[in-house]
């Protein structure tokens, strides 16, 4: 892997989440999957809260990267290991936020299919994105990234 190219992620990670939601809704509609997601006010409130919190976490993660002047997009090389703010409690706050948004969206659409597909989406994210990002960061910042990994968990 060429360090100047970054982690070599070949697609925007949010596409995995959009695809998972889309396929889940299609499964619900055309696969005749019965929805067990309750259509009540509590579910709607939880859905909106997850969507808002998820978007806020993604936004804060992006702003933190921009202020540190490092790549937001995982197809570009990192210039620094960001370890403060939301990156002090998870190494992947943008993916945590996208996951919260996904769950909120699935609840809002009462999509059992999307909820069932979430582990598949997260596995693909891990294999196709996170592993590549971590490989890039270990090669670019061996000691600093190893210390960061010992101190901060990947998810929560």
Coordinates of N, CA, C and O in Angstrom, one line a residue:
X1 N 0.8 -1.2 0.0 CA 0.0 0.0 0.0 C 0.9 1.2 0.0 O 1.8 1.4 0.8
X2 N 0.6 2.2 -0.8 CA 1.3 3.4 -0.9 C 0.8 4.4 0.1 O -0.3 4.8 0.1
X3 N 1.7 4.8 1.1 CA 1.3 5.7 2.2 C 0.7 7.0 1.7 O -0.1 7.6 2.3
X4 N 1.2 7.5 0.5 CA 0.7 8.8 0.0 C -0.7 8.7 -0.5 O -1.4 9.7 -0.6
X5 N -1.2 7.5 -0.7 CA -2.6 7.3 -1.2 C -3.6 7.2 -0.1 O -4.8 7.2 -0.3
X6 N -3.1 7.0 1.1 CA -4.0 6.8 2.2 C -4.5 5.4 2.4 O -3.8 4.4 1.9
X7 N -5.6 5.1 3.0 CA -6.1 3.8 3.3 C -6.6 3.0 2.1 O -6.9 1.8 2.3
X8 N -6.8 3.6 1.0 CA -7.3 3.0 -0.2 C -8.7 2.4 -0.1 O -9.0 1.3 -0.5
X9 N -9.5 3.2 0.6 CA -11.0 2.8 0.7 C -11.6 3.3 -0.6 O -11.4 4.5 -1.0
X10 N -12.3 2.4 -1.3 CA -12.7 2.7 -2.7 C -14.1 3.3 -2.8 O -14.6 3.5 -3.9
X11 N -14.8 3.5 -1.7 CA -16.2 4.0 -1.8 C -16.5 4.8 -0.5 O -15.8 4.6 0.5
X12 N -17.4 5.8 -0.6 CA -17.7 6.5 0.7 C -18.5 5.6 1.7 O -19.5 5.0 1.3
X13 N -17.9 5.4 2.9 CA -18.6 4.5 3.9 C -20.1 4.8 4.1 O -20.8 3.8 4.3
X14 N -20.6 6.0 4.0 CA -22.0 6.2 4.2 C -22.9 5.3 3.2 O -24.0 5.0 3.5
X15 N -22.3 5.0 2.1 CA -23.0 4.2 1.1 C -23.4 2.8 1.6 O -24.5 2.3 1.3
X16 N -22.6 2.3 2.5 CA -22.9 1.0 3.1 C -24.2 1.1 3.9 O -25.1 0.2 3.9
X17 N -24.3 2.2 4.7 CA -25.5 2.4 5.5 C -26.7 2.7 4.7 O -27.8 2.1 5.0
X18 N -26.6 3.5 3.7 CA -27.7 3.8 2.8 C -28.2 2.5 2.1 O -29.4 2.2 2.0
X19 N -27.2 1.7 1.6 CA -27.5 0.4 0.9 C -28.2 -0.5 1.9 O -29.2 -1.2 1.5
X20 N -27.8 -0.6 3.1 CA -28.4 -1.5 4.1 C -29.8 -1.1 4.4 O -30.7 -1.9 4.4
X21 N -30.0 0.2 4.6 CA -31.4 0.7 4.8 C -32.3 0.4 3.6 O -33.4 -0.1 3.7
X22 N -31.8 0.7 2.4 CA -32.5 0.5 1.2 C -32.9 -1.0 0.9 O -34.1 -1.3 0.7
X23 N -31.9 -1.9 1.1 CA -32.2 -3.3 0.9 C -33.2 -3.8 2.0 O -34.1 -4.6 1.7
X24 N -33.0 -3.3 3.2 CA -33.9 -3.7 4.3 C -35.3 -3.3 4.0 O -36.3 -4.1 4.2
X25 N -35.5 -2.1 3.5 CA -36.9 -1.6 3.2 C -37.5 -2.4 2.0 O -38.6 -2.8 2.0
X26 N -36.6 -2.7 1.0 CA -37.1 -3.5 -0.1 C -37.5 -4.9 0.4 O -38.5 -5.5 0.0
X27 N -36.7 -5.5 1.3 CA -37.1 -6.8 1.9 C -38.4 -6.8 2.6 O -39.2 -7.7 2.5
X28 N -38.6 -5.7 3.3 CA -39.8 -5.5 4.1 C -41.0 -5.4 3.1 O -42.0 -6.1 3.3
X29 N -40.9 -4.7 2.0 CA -42.0 -4.4 1.1 C -42.3 -5.6 0.2 O -43.4 -6.0 0.0
X30 N -41.2 -6.2 -0.4 CA -41.4 -7.2 -1.4 C -41.1 -8.6 -0.9 O -41.5 -9.6 -1.5
X31 N -40.5 -8.7 0.2 CA -40.2 -10.0 0.8 C -41.3 -10.4 1.8 O -41.2 -11.5 2.4
X32 N -42.2 -9.5 2.0 CA -43.4 -9.8 2.9 C -42.9 -10.1 4.3 O -43.4 -11.0 5.0
X33 N -41.9 -9.3 4.7 CA -41.4 -9.5 6.1 C -42.3 -8.8 7.1 O -42.6 -7.6 6.9
X34 N -42.9 -9.5 8.0 CA -43.8 -8.8 8.9 C -43.0 -7.9 9.8 O -41.9 -8.2 10.3
X35 N -43.5 -6.7 10.0 CA -42.8 -5.7 10.9 C -43.1 -6.0 12.3 O -44.3 -6.1 12.7
X36 N -42.1 -6.2 13.1 CA -42.3 -6.3 14.6 C -41.8 -5.0 15.3 O -41.9 -4.9 16.5
X37 N -41.5 -4.0 14.5 CA -41.1 -2.7 15.0 C -42.4 -2.0 15.3 O -43.1 -1.7 14.4
X38 N -42.6 -1.6 16.6 CA -43.9 -1.0 16.9 C -44.0 0.4 16.3 O -43.0 1.2 16.2
X39 N -45.2 0.7 15.8 CA -45.5 2.0 15.2 C -46.2 2.9 16.3 O -47.4 3.1 16.2
X40 N -45.4 3.3 17.3 CA -46.0 4.1 18.3 C -45.2 5.4 18.6 O -44.1 5.5 18.0
X41 N -45.7 6.2 19.4 CA -45.0 7.5 19.7 C -43.6 7.3 20.3 O -42.7 7.9 20.0
X42 N -43.5 6.3 21.2 CA -42.2 6.0 21.9 C -41.2 5.6 20.8 O -40.0 6.1 20.9
X43 N -41.5 4.8 19.9 CA -40.6 4.4 18.8 C -40.2 5.5 18.0 O -39.1 5.7 17.6
X44 N -41.2 6.4 17.6 CA -40.9 7.6 16.8 C -39.9 8.5 17.5 O -39.0 9.1 16.9
X45 N -40.2 8.7 18.8 CA -39.3 9.6 19.6 C -37.9 9.0 19.6 O -36.9 9.7 19.4
X46 N -37.8 7.7 19.9 CA -36.5 7.1 19.9 C -35.8 7.2 18.6 O -34.6 7.5 18.5
X47 N -36.5 7.0 17.5 CA -36.0 7.1 16.2 C -35.4 8.5 15.9 O -34.3 8.6 15.4
X48 N -36.2 9.5 16.2 CA -35.7 10.9 16.0 C -34.5 11.2 16.8 O -33.6 11.9 16.4
X49 N -34.5 10.7 18.1 CA -33.4 11.0 18.9 C -32.1 10.3 18.4 O -31.0 10.9 18.4
X50 N -32.2 9.1 18.0 CA -31.1 8.4 17.4 C -30.6 9.1 16.1 O -29.4 9.2 15.9
X51 N -31.5 9.5 15.3 CA -31.1 10.2 14.1 C -30.4 11.5 14.4 O -29.3 11.8 13.8
X52 N -30.9 12.3 15.3 CA -30.3 13.6 15.7 C -29.0 13.4 16.4 O -28.0 14.0 16.0
X53 N -28.9 12.5 17.3 CA -27.6 12.2 18.0 C -26.6 11.6 17.0 O -25.4 12.0 17.0
X54 N -27.0 10.7 16.1 CA -26.1 10.2 15.1 C -25.6 11.3 14.2 O -24.3 11.3 14.0
X55 N -26.4 12.1 13.7 CA -26.0 13.2 12.8 C -25.0 14.2 13.6 O -24.0 14.6 13.0
X56 N -25.3 14.4 14.8 CA -24.5 15.3 15.6 C -23.1 14.7 15.8 O -22.1 15.4 15.7
X57 N -23.0 13.4 16.1 CA -21.7 12.8 16.3 C -20.9 12.8 15.0 O -19.7 13.1 15.1
X58 N -21.6 12.5 13.9 CA -20.9 12.6 12.6 C -20.4 14.0 12.4 O -19.2 14.2 12.0
X59 N -21.2 15.0 12.6 CA -20.8 16.4 12.3 C -19.6 16.8 13.2 O -18.7 17.4 12.7
X60 N -19.7 16.4 14.5 CA -18.6 16.8 15.4 C -17.3 16.1 15.0 O -16.2 16.7 15.0
X61 N -17.4 14.8 14.6 CA -16.2 14.1 14.1 C -15.6 14.8 12.9 O -14.4 14.9 12.8
X62 N -16.5 15.2 11.9 CA -16.0 15.9 10.7 C -15.3 17.2 11.1 O -14.2 17.5 10.6
X63 N -16.0 18.0 11.9 CA -15.4 19.3 12.3 C -14.1 19.1 13.1 O -13.1 19.8 12.8
X64 N -14.0 18.1 13.9 CA -12.8 17.8 14.6 C -11.6 17.5 13.7 O -10.5 18.0 13.8
X65 N -11.9 16.6 12.7 CA -10.9 16.3 11.7 C -10.5 17.6 10.9 O -9.3 17.8 10.6
X66 N -11.4 18.4 10.5 CA -11.1 19.6 9.7 C -10.3 20.5 10.5 O -9.3 21.1 10.0
X67 N -10.6 20.7 11.8 CA -9.8 21.6 12.6 C -8.4 21.1 12.8 O -7.4 21.8 13.0
X68 N -8.2 19.7 12.8 CA -6.9 19.1 12.9 C -6.2 19.1 11.6 O -5.0 18.7 11.5
X69 N -6.9 19.5 10.5 CA -6.3 19.5 9.2 C -5.8 18.2 8.7 O -4.7 18.0 8.2
X70 N -6.7 17.2 8.9 CA -6.4 15.9 8.4 C -7.6 15.4 7.6 O -8.6 16.0 7.6
X71 N -7.4 14.4 6.8 CA -8.4 13.9 5.8 C -9.6 13.4 6.5 O -9.6 12.6 7.4
X72 N -10.8 13.9 6.0 CA -12.1 13.4 6.4 C -12.4 12.2 5.6 O -13.0 11.2 6.2
X73 N -12.1 12.2 4.4 CA -12.5 11.1 3.5 C -11.4 10.0 3.6 O -10.2 10.2 3.5
X74 N -11.9 8.7 3.7 CA -10.9 7.6 3.9 C -10.2 7.2 2.6 O -9.5 6.1 2.6
X75 N -10.2 8.0 1.6 CA -9.4 7.6 0.4 C -8.2 8.6 0.3 O -7.5 8.6 -0.7
X76 N -8.0 9.4 1.4 CA -6.9 10.3 1.4 C -6.0 10.0 2.7 O -6.5 9.5 3.7
X77 N -4.7 10.3 2.6 CA -3.9 10.0 3.7 C -4.1 10.9 4.9 O -4.5 12.1 4.8
X78 N -4.0 10.3 6.1 CA -4.1 11.1 7.4 C -2.8 11.8 7.6 O -1.7 11.4 7.3
X79 N -2.9 13.0 8.2 CA -1.7 13.8 8.5 C -1.4 13.8 9.9 O -0.3 14.2 10.3
X80 N -2.4 13.4 10.7 CA -2.2 13.4 12.2 C -3.2 12.4 12.8 O -4.2 12.1 12.2
X81 N -2.9 11.9 14.0 CA -3.8 11.1 14.7 C -4.6 12.0 15.6 O -4.1 12.7 16.5
X82 N -5.9 12.1 15.4 CA -6.8 13.0 16.2 C -7.2 12.2 17.4 O -7.8 11.1 17.3
X83 N -6.9 12.7 18.6 CA -7.1 11.9 19.8 C -8.0 12.7 20.9 O -8.2 12.2 22.0
X84 N -8.4 13.8 20.5 CA -9.2 14.7 21.4 C -10.7 14.7 21.0 O -11.0 14.2 20.0
X85 N -11.5 15.3 21.9 CA -12.9 15.4 21.6 C -13.5 14.1 21.5 O -13.2 13.2 22.3
X86 N -14.4 13.9 20.6 CA -15.1 12.6 20.4 C -14.1 11.4 20.1 O -14.4 10.3 20.4
X87 N -13.0 11.8 19.6 CA -12.0 10.7 19.3 C -11.3 10.3 20.6 O -10.4 9.4 20.5
X88 N -11.6 10.9 21.7 CA -11.0 10.5 23.0 C -11.9 9.4 23.6 O -11.4 8.7 24.6
X89 N -13.1 9.1 23.1 CA -13.9 8.1 23.7 C -14.3 7.0 22.6 O -14.8 5.9 23.0
X90 N -14.0 7.2 21.4 CA -14.1 6.2 20.4 C -13.2 6.5 19.2 O -13.1 7.7 18.8
X91 N -12.6 5.5 18.6 CA -11.7 5.7 17.5 C -12.5 5.9 16.2 O -12.0 6.4 15.2
X92 N -13.8 5.6 16.2 CA -14.6 5.7 15.0 C -15.9 6.5 15.3 O -17.0 5.9 15.0
X93 N -15.9 7.7 15.8 CA -17.1 8.4 16.1 C -18.1 8.6 14.9 O -19.3 8.5 15.0
X94 N -17.5 8.8 13.7 CA -18.4 9.0 12.5 C -19.1 7.7 12.2 O -20.3 7.8 11.9
X95 N -18.5 6.6 12.4 CA -19.2 5.3 12.2 C -20.2 5.0 13.3 O -21.3 4.4 13.0
X96 N -19.9 5.4 14.5 CA -20.8 5.3 15.6 C -22.1 6.1 15.3 O -23.2 5.7 15.5
X97 N -21.8 7.3 14.8 CA -22.9 8.2 14.5 C -23.8 7.7 13.3 O -25.0 7.8 13.4
X98 N -23.1 7.2 12.3 CA -23.8 6.6 11.2 C -24.7 5.4 11.6 O -25.8 5.2 11.1
X99 N -24.1 4.6 12.6 CA -24.9 3.4 13.1 C -26.1 3.9 13.8 O -27.2 3.3 13.7
X100 N -26.0 4.9 14.7 CA -27.1 5.5 15.4 C -28.2 6.0 14.4 O -29.4 5.7 14.6
X101 N -27.7 6.7 13.4 CA -28.6 7.2 12.4 C -29.3 6.1 11.7 O -30.5 6.1 11.5
X102 N -28.6 5.0 11.3 CA -29.2 3.9 10.7 C -30.3 3.2 11.5 O -31.4 2.9 11.0
X103 N -30.0 3.0 12.8 CA -31.0 2.4 13.7 C -32.2 3.3 13.8 O -33.3 2.8 13.7
X104 N -32.0 4.6 13.9 CA -33.1 5.5 14.0 C -33.9 5.5 12.7 O -35.1 5.5 12.8
X105 N -33.2 5.5 11.6 CA -34.0 5.4 10.3 C -34.7 4.1 10.2 O -35.9 4.1 9.7
X106 N -34.2 3.0 10.6 CA -34.9 1.7 10.5 C -36.1 1.7 11.4 O -37.2 1.3 11.0
X107 N -36.0 2.3 12.6 CA -37.1 2.4 13.5 C -38.2 3.3 12.9 O -39.4 3.0 13.0
X108 N -37.8 4.4 12.4 CA -38.7 5.4 11.8 C -39.5 4.8 10.7 O -40.7 5.0 10.5
X109 N -38.9 3.9 9.9 CA -39.5 3.2 8.7 C -40.1 1.9 9.1 O -40.7 1.2 8.3
X110 N -40.0 1.5 10.4 CA -40.6 0.3 11.0 C -40.0 -0.9 10.1 O -40.7 -1.8 9.8
X111 N -38.7 -0.8 9.9 CA -38.1 -1.8 9.0 C -37.3 -2.9 9.7 O -36.1 -2.7 10.2
X112 N -37.9 -4.0 9.9 CA -37.2 -5.2 10.5 C -36.1 -5.6 9.6 O -35.0 -6.0 10.1
X113 N -36.3 -5.6 8.3 CA -35.3 -6.0 7.3 C -34.0 -5.2 7.5 O -32.9 -5.7 7.5
X114 N -34.1 -3.9 7.7 CA -32.9 -3.0 7.9 C -32.2 -3.3 9.2 O -31.0 -3.4 9.3
X115 N -33.0 -3.6 10.2 CA -32.4 -3.9 11.5 C -31.7 -5.3 11.4 O -30.6 -5.4 12.0
X116 N -32.2 -6.2 10.7 CA -31.6 -7.5 10.6 C -30.3 -7.4 9.8 O -29.3 -8.1 10.0
X117 N -30.3 -6.5 8.8 CA -29.1 -6.3 8.0 C -28.0 -5.5 8.6 O -26.9 -5.4 8.1
X118 N -28.3 -4.8 9.7 CA -27.2 -4.0 10.4 C -25.9 -4.8 10.7 O -24.9 -4.2 10.4
X119 N -26.0 -6.0 11.2 CA -24.7 -6.7 11.4 C -23.9 -6.9 10.1 O -22.7 -6.9 10.1
X120 N -24.6 -7.1 9.0 CA -24.0 -7.3 7.7 C -23.3 -6.0 7.3 O -22.1 -6.0 6.9
X121 N -24.0 -4.9 7.5 CA -23.4 -3.6 7.2 C -22.2 -3.3 8.0 O -21.2 -2.9 7.5
X122 N -22.3 -3.6 9.3 CA -21.1 -3.3 10.2 C -20.0 -4.3 9.9 O -18.8 -3.8 9.9
X123 N -20.2 -5.5 9.5 CA -19.1 -6.4 9.1 C -18.4 -5.9 7.8 O -17.2 -5.9 7.7
X124 N -19.2 -5.5 6.8 CA -18.7 -5.0 5.6 C -17.9 -3.7 5.9 O -16.8 -3.5 5.3
X125 N -18.4 -2.8 6.7 CA -17.7 -1.6 7.1 C -16.3 -2.0 7.8 O -15.3 -1.4 7.4
X126 N -16.3 -3.0 8.6 CA -15.1 -3.4 9.3 C -14.1 -3.9 8.3 O -12.9 -3.5 8.3
X127 N -14.5 -4.8 7.4 CA -13.6 -5.5 6.5 C -13.1 -4.5 5.4 O -11.9 -4.5 5.0
X128 N -14.0 -3.8 4.8 CA -13.7 -3.0 3.6 C -13.2 -1.6 4.0 O -12.6 -0.9 3.1
X129 N -13.5 -1.1 5.2 CA -13.1 0.3 5.5 C -12.2 0.4 6.8 O -11.0 0.8 6.7
X130 N -12.7 -0.1 7.9 CA -11.9 0.1 9.2 C -10.6 -0.6 9.1 O -9.5 0.0 9.5
X131 N -10.5 -1.8 8.6 CA -9.2 -2.6 8.6 C -8.2 -1.8 7.7 O -7.1 -1.7 8.1
X132 N -8.7 -1.3 6.6 CA -7.8 -0.5 5.7 C -7.3 0.8 6.4 O -6.2 1.2 6.3
X133 N -8.3 1.5 7.1 CA -7.9 2.7 7.8 C -6.9 2.4 8.9 O -5.9 3.2 9.0
X134 N -7.1 1.4 9.6 CA -6.2 1.1 10.7 C -4.8 0.7 10.2 O -3.8 1.0 10.8
X135 N -4.8 -0.1 9.1 CA -3.5 -0.5 8.5 C -2.7 0.8 8.1 O -1.5 0.9 8.3
X136 N -3.4 1.7 7.4 CA -2.8 3.0 7.0 C -2.2 3.8 8.2 O -1.1 4.2 8.2
X137 N -3.1 3.9 9.3 CA -2.6 4.6 10.5 C -1.5 4.0 11.2 O -0.6 4.6 11.7
X138 N -1.5 2.6 11.3 CA -0.4 1.9 11.9 C 0.9 2.1 11.1 O 2.0 2.2 11.7
X139 N 0.8 2.2 9.8 CA 2.0 2.3 9.0 C 2.5 3.8 9.0 O 3.7 4.1 9.1
X140 N 1.6 4.7 9.1 CA 2.0 6.2 9.1 C 2.4 6.7 10.4 O 3.3 7.5 10.5
X141 N 1.8 6.1 11.5 CA 2.1 6.6 12.8 C 2.2 5.4 13.8 O 1.4 5.2 14.7
X142 N 3.2 4.6 13.6 CA 3.3 3.3 14.3 C 3.2 3.4 15.9 O 2.3 2.8 16.4
X143 N 4.0 4.2 16.5 CA 4.0 4.3 17.9 C 2.8 5.1 18.4 O 2.1 4.6 19.4
X144 N 2.5 6.2 17.8 CA 1.3 7.0 18.3 C 0.0 6.3 18.1 O -0.8 6.3 19.0
X145 N -0.2 5.6 17.0 CA -1.4 4.9 16.8 C -1.6 3.7 17.7 O -2.7 3.4 18.2
X146 N -0.5 3.0 17.9 CA -0.6 1.9 18.9 C -0.9 2.3 20.3 O -1.8 1.7 20.9
X147 N -0.4 3.4 20.7 CA -0.7 4.0 22.0 C -2.2 4.4 22.1 O -2.9 4.2 23.1
X148 N -2.6 5.0 21.0 CA -4.0 5.5 20.9 C -4.9 4.3 21.0 O -6.0 4.3 21.7
X149 N -4.6 3.2 20.3 CA -5.5 2.0 20.3 C -5.5 1.4 21.7 O -6.6 0.8 22.1
X150 N -4.4 1.4 22.4 CA -4.4 0.9 23.8 C -5.3 1.7 24.7 O -5.9 1.2 25.6
X151 N -5.4 3.0 24.4 CA -6.1 3.9 25.3 C -7.6 4.1 24.9 O -8.5 4.3 25.8
X152 N -8.0 4.0 23.6 CA -9.3 4.3 23.2 C -9.9 3.1 22.4 O -9.2 2.6 21.5
X153 N -11.1 2.7 22.7 CA -11.7 1.5 22.1 C -12.1 1.9 20.7 O -12.4 3.1 20.3
X154 N -12.3 0.9 19.8 CA -12.7 1.1 18.4 C -14.1 1.7 18.3 O -14.4 2.5 17.6
X155 N -15.0 1.1 19.1 CA -16.4 1.6 19.0 C -16.7 2.4 20.3 O -16.6 3.6 20.2
X156 N -17.2 1.8 21.3 CA -17.5 2.5 22.5 C -16.9 1.9 23.7 O -16.6 0.8 23.8

